[in-house]
Coordinates of C-alpha atoms and ligand atoms in Angstrom, one line a residue:
M1 CA 15.8 56.9 29.7
L2 CA 14.7 57.7 26.2
E3 CA 14.0 61.3 25.1
G4 CA 10.5 62.3 26.1
A5 CA 10.0 59.5 28.6
K6 CA 8.2 60.5 31.8
P7 CA 8.3 59.0 35.3
L8 CA 5.6 56.4 35.8
V9 CA 3.8 58.3 38.6
S10 CA 2.9 61.3 36.4
A11 CA 2.1 58.9 33.6
M12 CA -0.3 57.0 35.7
S13 CA -2.3 60.1 36.6
S14 CA -2.9 61.1 33.1
I15 CA -2.9 57.5 31.8
I16 CA -0.2 58.6 29.4
F17 CA 2.8 56.3 29.0
T18 CA 6.0 56.7 27.2
N19 CA 7.7 53.9 25.3
L20 CA 10.0 53.0 28.1
F21 CA 7.1 52.3 30.3
I22 CA 4.9 50.4 27.9
E23 CA 5.7 47.0 29.5
V24 CA 4.9 48.4 32.9
A25 CA 1.8 50.1 31.5
L26 CA 0.5 46.8 30.2
I27 CA 1.0 45.3 33.6
Y28 CA -0.4 48.2 35.6
G29 CA -3.1 49.8 33.5
M30 CA -3.6 48.5 30.1
H31 CA -5.2 45.3 29.0
P32 CA -6.2 43.6 25.8
G33 CA -9.5 45.1 25.0
D34 CA -8.7 48.7 26.1
T35 CA -9.3 51.3 23.5
V36 CA -6.1 53.4 23.3
A37 CA -4.6 56.2 21.3
V38 CA -1.1 55.5 20.2
E39 CA 1.4 58.1 18.9
T40 CA 4.5 57.6 16.9
K41 CA 6.7 60.4 15.7
T42 CA 4.7 60.7 12.5
Q43 CA 1.2 59.4 13.3
T44 CA -1.5 58.8 15.8
Y45 CA -3.7 55.6 15.8
Q46 CA -6.7 54.7 17.8
G47 CA -7.8 51.2 18.3
I48 CA -8.2 48.2 20.7
V49 CA -5.2 46.6 22.3
M50 CA -4.7 43.1 21.1
P51 CA -2.5 40.5 22.8
S52 CA 0.9 40.1 21.1
V53 CA 3.3 37.2 21.2
D54 CA 6.2 39.4 20.3
K55 CA 7.1 41.7 23.1
K56 CA 8.7 44.1 20.6
V57 CA 5.4 44.5 18.7
F58 CA 2.3 46.3 19.9
V59 CA -0.8 45.1 18.1
L60 CA -3.8 47.4 17.7
K61 CA -7.1 46.5 16.1
L62 CA -8.2 49.6 14.1
E63 CA -11.7 50.7 13.6
S64 CA -11.5 49.3 10.0
G65 CA -11.1 45.8 11.5
Y66 CA -7.4 45.6 10.4
N67 CA -4.8 44.6 13.0
L68 CA -1.9 47.1 13.0
A69 CA 1.4 45.9 14.3
L70 CA 3.6 48.7 15.6
E71 CA 7.2 48.3 16.6
R72 CA 7.2 49.3 20.3
K73 CA 10.4 51.3 20.0
K74 CA 8.7 53.6 17.5
I75 CA 5.8 54.4 19.9
T76 CA 6.2 57.7 21.7
K77 CA 2.9 57.9 23.7
I78 CA -0.1 55.7 24.6
K79 CA -3.3 57.0 26.1
V80 CA -6.1 54.8 27.3
V81 CA -9.3 56.3 25.8
Q82 CA -11.7 53.8 27.2
A83 CA -10.8 50.9 29.6
Y84 CA -12.3 47.5 28.9
N85 CA -15.0 47.0 31.5
S86 CA -14.1 44.7 34.4
V87 CA -16.4 41.8 33.3
E88 CA -14.9 41.7 29.8
K89 CA -11.4 42.0 31.2
A90 CA -11.6 38.6 32.7
S91 CA -10.6 35.6 30.7
S92 CA -13.3 34.2 28.3
S93 CA -14.0 31.2 30.4
S94 CA -15.0 33.5 33.3
V95 CA -17.0 36.0 31.3
S96 CA -20.4 35.8 33.0
P97 CA -23.3 35.2 30.6
K98 CA -25.3 38.3 29.8
K99 CA -29.1 38.2 29.9
G100 CA -30.7 38.5 26.4
L101 CA -27.6 37.2 24.5
K102 CA -27.7 33.8 22.9
N103 CA -25.5 31.0 24.3
V104 CA -23.1 29.9 21.6
A105 CA -20.5 27.2 21.9
I106 CA -17.2 27.7 20.1
L107 CA -15.5 24.5 19.2
H108 CA -11.9 25.0 18.2
T109 CA -10.3 22.6 15.8
G110 CA -7.2 24.6 14.7
G111 CA -6.1 26.4 11.6
T112 CA -5.1 29.9 10.8
L113 CA -8.0 31.6 12.6
A114 CA -6.3 30.7 15.9
S115 CA -2.7 30.7 14.7
K116 CA 0.2 33.0 15.0
V117 CA 3.7 33.2 13.5
S118 CA 6.2 31.0 15.3
Y119 CA 9.3 33.2 15.7
Q120 CA 11.3 30.0 16.2
T121 CA 10.4 28.4 12.8
G122 CA 9.1 31.4 10.9
G123 CA 6.0 29.4 10.0
V124 CA 2.4 29.8 11.1
V125 CA 1.4 27.4 13.9
A126 CA -1.9 26.7 15.5
K127 CA -1.3 27.1 19.2
F128 CA -4.1 29.0 21.1
T129 CA -6.3 27.8 23.7
P130 CA -10.0 28.8 23.4
E131 CA -9.5 31.3 26.2
E132 CA -6.6 32.9 24.3
L133 CA -8.8 32.9 21.2
I134 CA -11.6 34.9 22.8
S135 CA -9.1 37.3 24.4
M136 CA -8.1 38.1 20.8
F137 CA -11.6 39.0 19.8
P138 CA -12.8 41.2 22.7
E139 CA -16.0 42.3 20.8
L140 CA -17.3 38.7 20.9
P141 CA -18.8 38.8 24.4
K142 CA -20.9 41.8 23.4
I143 CA -22.6 39.7 20.7
I144 CA -23.0 36.2 22.2
N145 CA -22.4 34.4 25.5
T146 CA -19.5 32.1 24.5
T147 CA -18.4 28.8 25.9
P148 CA -15.3 27.9 24.0
R149 CA -13.8 24.4 24.0
L150 CA -10.7 23.0 22.5
I151 CA -11.6 19.9 20.4
R152 CA -8.3 19.6 18.5
N153 CA -5.5 21.9 17.5
M154 CA -4.6 20.8 14.0
F155 CA -4.4 21.8 10.4
S156 CA -7.4 20.8 8.4
E157 CA -5.5 18.9 5.8
D158 CA -4.9 16.2 8.5
L159 CA -8.6 15.6 9.3
N160 CA -10.3 12.3 8.4
F161 CA -13.7 10.7 9.0
N162 CA -12.8 10.0 12.6
H163 CA -12.6 13.8 13.2
Y164 CA -16.0 14.4 11.5
N165 CA -17.5 11.9 13.9
L166 CA -15.8 13.5 16.9
L167 CA -17.1 16.9 15.8
A168 CA -20.6 15.6 15.3
E169 CA -20.5 14.1 18.8
E170 CA -19.3 17.4 20.3
V171 CA -22.1 19.2 18.5
A172 CA -24.6 16.7 19.9
K173 CA -23.2 17.3 23.4
E174 CA -23.7 21.0 23.0
I175 CA -27.2 20.5 21.8
K176 CA -27.9 18.5 25.0
N177 CA -26.5 21.5 26.9
K178 CA -29.2 23.5 25.1
V179 CA -26.9 26.0 23.3
D180 CA -28.5 28.3 20.8
G181 CA -25.8 27.8 18.2
I182 CA -22.3 26.6 17.6
I183 CA -19.3 28.1 15.9
I184 CA -16.6 25.8 14.7
T185 CA -13.2 27.3 14.1
H186 CA -11.4 25.4 11.4
G187 CA -8.5 25.5 8.9
T188 CA -9.6 26.7 5.5
D189 CA -8.0 24.0 3.3
T190 CA -10.7 21.4 4.0
L191 CA -13.3 23.5 5.7
H192 CA -15.9 22.9 2.9
F193 CA -15.4 19.1 3.3
T194 CA -16.1 19.3 7.0
A195 CA -19.1 21.5 6.5
A196 CA -20.5 19.0 4.1
A197 CA -19.7 16.1 6.4
L198 CA -21.5 17.8 9.3
A199 CA -24.5 18.7 7.1
F200 CA -24.9 15.0 6.3
S201 CA -24.1 13.5 9.7
L202 CA -26.1 16.0 11.8
E203 CA -29.5 14.7 10.9
H204 CA -32.5 16.9 11.7
L205 CA -30.3 19.6 13.2
S206 CA -32.3 22.2 15.0
I207 CA -29.7 24.9 15.7
P208 CA -27.2 26.9 13.6
V209 CA -23.7 25.4 13.2
I210 CA -21.4 27.9 11.5
L211 CA -17.8 27.0 10.4
V212 CA -15.3 29.8 10.4
G213 CA -11.8 30.0 9.1
A214 CA -9.2 32.6 8.3
Q215 CA -6.8 32.9 5.3
R216 CA -4.4 35.1 7.3
S217 CA -3.4 34.5 10.9
S218 CA -4.7 36.6 13.7
D219 CA -1.4 38.5 14.3
R220 CA -1.2 39.8 10.7
G221 CA -2.4 43.2 9.8
S222 CA -4.6 41.8 7.0
S223 CA -6.1 39.0 9.2
D224 CA -9.6 38.1 8.3
A225 CA -10.1 36.1 11.5
S226 CA -11.9 38.8 13.5
L227 CA -14.4 39.8 10.8
N228 CA -15.2 36.2 10.0
L229 CA -15.7 35.2 13.6
L230 CA -17.7 38.3 14.5
C231 CA -20.0 38.0 11.5
A232 CA -20.7 34.3 12.3
A233 CA -21.6 35.4 15.9
Q234 CA -23.8 38.2 14.6
F235 CA -25.6 35.8 12.2
I236 CA -26.4 33.4 15.0
A237 CA -27.3 36.2 17.4
Q238 CA -29.7 37.9 15.0
T239 CA -31.3 35.2 12.9
N240 CA -33.3 32.0 13.3
F241 CA -31.1 30.1 10.8
I242 CA -31.0 26.3 11.2
G243 CA -28.4 24.1 9.6
V244 CA -24.7 24.1 8.8
G245 CA -23.1 27.1 7.1
I246 CA -19.7 28.7 6.5
C247 CA -18.8 32.3 7.3
M248 CA -15.9 33.9 5.5
H249 CA -15.1 37.3 3.8
E250 CA -17.5 38.4 1.1
T251 CA -14.9 40.4 -0.8
T252 CA -11.2 41.3 -0.3
D253 CA -12.4 44.3 1.7
D254 CA -13.2 44.2 5.4
L255 CA -16.8 45.2 4.8
A256 CA -18.9 42.0 5.2
G257 CA -18.9 38.3 5.9
I258 CA -20.9 35.9 3.8
I259 CA -22.8 32.9 5.0
L260 CA -22.3 30.1 2.6
P261 CA -24.2 26.8 2.1
A262 CA -22.3 23.8 3.7
T263 CA -22.8 21.4 0.8
K264 CA -22.3 23.9 -2.1
T265 CA -19.2 25.8 -1.3
R266 CA -15.6 25.6 -2.4
K267 CA -12.2 27.2 -1.6
M268 CA -11.5 29.0 -4.9
H269 CA -8.2 30.8 -4.1
T270 CA -5.1 29.9 -2.1
S271 CA -4.7 33.1 -0.3
R272 CA -7.4 35.7 -0.9
R273 CA -9.6 36.5 2.0
D274 CA -12.7 36.0 -0.2
A275 CA -11.6 32.5 -1.3
F276 CA -14.8 30.7 -0.5
K277 CA -17.6 30.9 -3.0
A278 CA -21.0 29.3 -3.3
I279 CA -21.0 26.9 -6.3
N280 CA -24.1 26.4 -8.4
S281 CA -25.9 28.2 -5.6
Q282 CA -26.4 31.4 -3.6
P283 CA -25.1 32.3 -0.2
W284 CA -27.6 32.2 2.7
A285 CA -26.9 35.8 3.9
R286 CA -24.5 38.7 4.0
V287 CA -23.4 40.1 7.4
S288 CA -21.9 43.6 7.3
R289 CA -19.0 44.5 9.6
T290 CA -21.4 46.6 11.7
G291 CA -23.8 43.7 12.1
E292 CA -26.6 44.4 9.5
I293 CA -27.9 41.2 8.0
T294 CA -29.2 40.8 4.5
I295 CA -31.0 37.4 3.9
I296 CA -30.2 36.1 0.3
T297 CA -31.8 32.7 0.4
K298 CA -34.8 31.5 2.4
F299 CA -33.7 29.5 5.5
H300 CA -34.5 25.8 6.1
D301 CA -37.8 25.1 8.0
P302 CA -37.3 23.6 11.5
P303 CA -36.8 19.8 11.4
K304 CA -39.8 17.5 11.8
A305 CA -38.0 14.7 13.5
A306 CA -35.6 14.4 16.5
F307 CA -31.9 15.2 16.1
T308 CA -29.6 12.3 15.6
V309 CA -25.9 11.8 14.6
K310 CA -25.4 9.5 11.7
P311 CA -21.6 9.1 11.7
F312 CA -19.1 8.1 9.0
N313 CA -17.6 4.6 9.0
P314 CA -14.0 5.5 9.5
D315 CA -12.8 2.1 8.1
L316 CA -14.1 3.0 4.6
K317 CA -11.8 3.7 1.7
I318 CA -13.3 6.2 -0.6
G319 CA -11.3 7.5 -3.6
L320 CA -11.3 10.7 -5.7
L321 CA -9.6 10.5 -9.1
K322 CA -9.2 13.4 -11.5
S323 CA -9.2 12.6 -15.2
H324 CA -6.4 14.0 -17.3
P325 CA -4.8 13.6 -20.7
H326 CA -2.6 10.4 -20.9
L327 CA -4.5 8.8 -18.1
Q328 CA -3.2 5.2 -17.3
K329 CA -5.5 2.3 -16.4
E330 CA -3.3 1.6 -13.3
E331 CA -4.5 4.9 -11.8
L332 CA -8.1 3.4 -11.8
A333 CA -7.0 -0.1 -10.9
A334 CA -5.5 1.3 -7.7
Y335 CA -9.1 1.6 -6.3
K336 CA -10.1 -2.1 -6.7
N337 CA -10.2 -2.7 -3.0
F338 CA -12.0 0.6 -2.2
D339 CA -15.6 1.0 -1.0
G340 CA -16.4 3.9 -3.3
L341 CA -14.9 6.1 -6.0
V342 CA -15.6 9.6 -7.2
L343 CA -14.4 10.3 -10.7
E344 CA -13.6 14.0 -11.4
G345 CA -14.3 14.0 -15.1
T346 CA -13.7 16.7 -17.7
G347 CA -16.6 18.8 -18.9
F348 CA -20.0 17.1 -18.5
G349 CA -18.3 14.2 -16.8
H350 CA -15.9 12.4 -19.2
F351 CA -13.0 10.1 -19.0
P352 CA -10.7 9.0 -21.9
I353 CA -12.5 5.8 -22.8
N354 CA -12.7 6.0 -26.7
N355 CA -10.3 4.0 -28.8
I356 CA -10.2 5.9 -32.0
D357 CA -6.7 5.7 -33.4
E358 CA -3.4 4.0 -32.9
F359 CA -2.6 6.2 -29.9
T360 CA -5.8 5.5 -27.9
K361 CA -5.7 1.7 -27.4
E362 CA -5.2 2.2 -23.6
N363 CA -8.6 3.8 -23.5
T364 CA -10.4 0.5 -24.1
T365 CA -8.7 -0.9 -21.0
I366 CA -9.6 2.2 -19.0
L367 CA -13.3 1.7 -19.9
K368 CA -13.1 -2.0 -18.9
T369 CA -11.4 -1.1 -15.6
I370 CA -14.2 1.4 -14.8
E371 CA -16.7 -1.3 -15.6
T372 CA -15.0 -3.8 -13.4
L373 CA -14.8 -1.3 -10.5
A374 CA -18.5 -0.3 -10.9
K375 CA -19.5 -3.9 -10.4
K376 CA -17.8 -4.0 -7.0
L377 CA -18.3 -0.4 -5.6
P378 CA -20.2 2.7 -6.4
V379 CA -18.4 4.8 -9.0
V380 CA -19.8 8.3 -9.2
M381 CA -19.1 11.0 -11.7
S382 CA -18.4 14.7 -10.8
S383 CA -17.0 17.5 -12.9
Q384 CA -13.7 19.3 -12.7
C385 CA -15.4 22.3 -14.2
L386 CA -15.9 24.9 -11.5
S387 CA -19.7 25.2 -12.2
G388 CA -22.5 23.5 -13.9
K389 CA -23.9 20.0 -13.8
I390 CA -23.0 16.5 -14.9
D391 CA -24.7 15.4 -18.1
L392 CA -23.9 11.9 -19.2
D393 CA -26.5 11.9 -22.0
V394 CA -25.0 14.6 -24.3
Y395 CA -22.0 12.8 -25.7
E396 CA -21.3 9.1 -26.5
T397 CA -18.6 9.1 -23.9
G398 CA -21.1 9.9 -21.2
R399 CA -23.5 7.2 -22.4
K400 CA -20.7 4.6 -22.5
L401 CA -19.8 5.5 -19.0
Q402 CA -23.4 5.0 -17.8
E403 CA -23.5 1.6 -19.5
A404 CA -20.3 0.8 -17.7
G405 CA -22.1 1.4 -14.4
V406 CA -21.0 5.0 -13.6
V407 CA -23.7 6.9 -11.6
G408 CA -24.2 10.6 -10.8
N409 CA -25.9 11.8 -13.9
S410 CA -27.6 15.3 -13.7
S411 CA -26.1 16.2 -10.3
D412 CA -24.5 19.6 -9.8
M413 CA -22.6 18.7 -6.6
T414 CA -19.0 19.8 -6.3
P415 CA -16.5 16.8 -6.3
E416 CA -15.8 17.5 -2.7
T417 CA -19.4 17.2 -1.7
T418 CA -19.8 14.2 -3.9
F419 CA -16.9 12.5 -2.1
I420 CA -18.4 13.3 1.4
K421 CA -21.9 12.3 0.4
L422 CA -20.7 9.0 -1.1
A423 CA -18.7 8.2 2.1
W424 CA -21.7 9.1 4.2
L425 CA -24.2 7.0 2.1
V426 CA -21.9 4.0 2.1
S427 CA -21.6 4.4 5.9
N428 CA -25.4 4.8 6.5
H429 CA -27.4 3.7 3.5
P430 CA -25.3 1.2 1.6
K431 CA -28.2 -0.5 -0.1
E432 CA -29.9 2.7 -1.4
C433 CA -26.5 4.5 -2.0
K434 CA -26.7 4.7 -5.8
E435 CA -30.3 5.9 -5.8
L436 CA -29.8 8.5 -3.1
L437 CA -26.7 9.9 -4.7
T438 CA -28.7 11.8 -7.2
K439 CA -31.5 12.8 -4.7
N440 CA -31.2 16.1 -2.9
L441 CA -30.8 15.3 0.8
R442 CA -29.0 18.4 2.4
G443 CA -29.3 21.1 -0.3
E444 CA -26.3 19.5 -2.2
I445 CA -28.2 19.2 -5.5
S446 CA -30.0 22.2 -6.9
E447 CA -33.6 21.7 -7.6
R448 CA -33.6 24.2 -10.5
Q449 CA -30.5 25.3 -12.4
P450 CA -31.0 28.6 -14.1
Y451 CA -27.3 29.2 -14.2
Q452 CA -27.1 26.4 -16.8
Q453 CA -28.4 29.0 -19.3
D454 CA -25.6 31.4 -18.7
Ligands
LIG501 N1 -3.5 24.5 5.8 C1 -4.0 24.8 7.1 C2 -5.5 24.4 7.3 O1 -6.3 24.3 6.5 C3 -3.8 26.2 7.5 C4 -4.5 27.2 6.6 C5 -5.8 27.7 7.3 O2 -6.1 27.7 8.4 O3 -6.6 28.1 6.5 O4 -5.8 24.1 8.5

């Protein structure tokens, strides 16, 4: 027995356990969700017990929202300050709905929000069931009645149009079940693509659908999973928002989540927790860690027609090509059998098409290739600049591209949203595709652009 350890019987009466009995304590008296005081030789911490995949590590969610991982062998005492109540102790699927709380479906698709480190491979793998997910966020049942469902368990870079259709159908099922809102847990890499895809395919949506991701997995001290998920839940619980949004960290602090517009958001950083930013737009709202909501942009009005799913045609081939110095015509010609192409031009929307000296002969062929493509399929310009709108009237390059059949002038959509919108239009409105590309359908094109003056 280690120094300072006490027999279980006396420990049970005072609910104080020593390190040798922690395993036993977890079985006999302590559950994820209990608020405990944990002592090491040097410090005392208070927080909520979180499930841990590593038996040598005790994970505690601190008041700040951070998860603290303590090596169990360093713990000298644990005292239960407040036991999790018996209803909340049960698994998420058996948590009985509470009167007065909104019913929110959680559709799980995978990604870091529901991932942990695999101690076999050292990598992060998505492996939680929805029940495990909810048990990791014990505060959730106090905010919403949740019915989590596993749709897929995959990294978001692997998603394609079939998955967008699957998700849209699952949303439709939940709407039939009369839920008040839906949270979709999703990997962050392509979260903004999926958000835009749902914004287009869920026509006349009448409830909130909020996509949530995390940049750091749930078992890491700096995980953003909990704040992002809880802020999404608070937003649905407290507002009458209708439409598709994204909820992620507002800043690198754990102070607030930000609700971002589905069609005007981009992942701007590989690892920061505040990686997602509204582009050429404002967020919908800010949700503080303690649940206060600040509305930033007026919400959509309720739809005037019945909800319907307008899916993507999964057989389509839509391309996205970035311009760069020394571009080769073969890069463009590769799209000749595609159904649509988004060009990510430089600046206002430019490609190297001007033959001005002995080194730029290839550019004439590039322009011809664009012209040939534009006769067969919609070719749409977007900009690789991070903000601002396309203007194909300022320079001769832009005018020549328009003459060659390139569309998309005056739009301020991100390239990602342009890609999704093009795919959706070719799927659902092939005849009016070019015309609708520059019309605002789902908030993807700003009506006014004061930021242009900046
Ligand atoms: N690359 C993976 C994904 O986007 C993991 C990262 C994450 O969840 O953000 O699903």
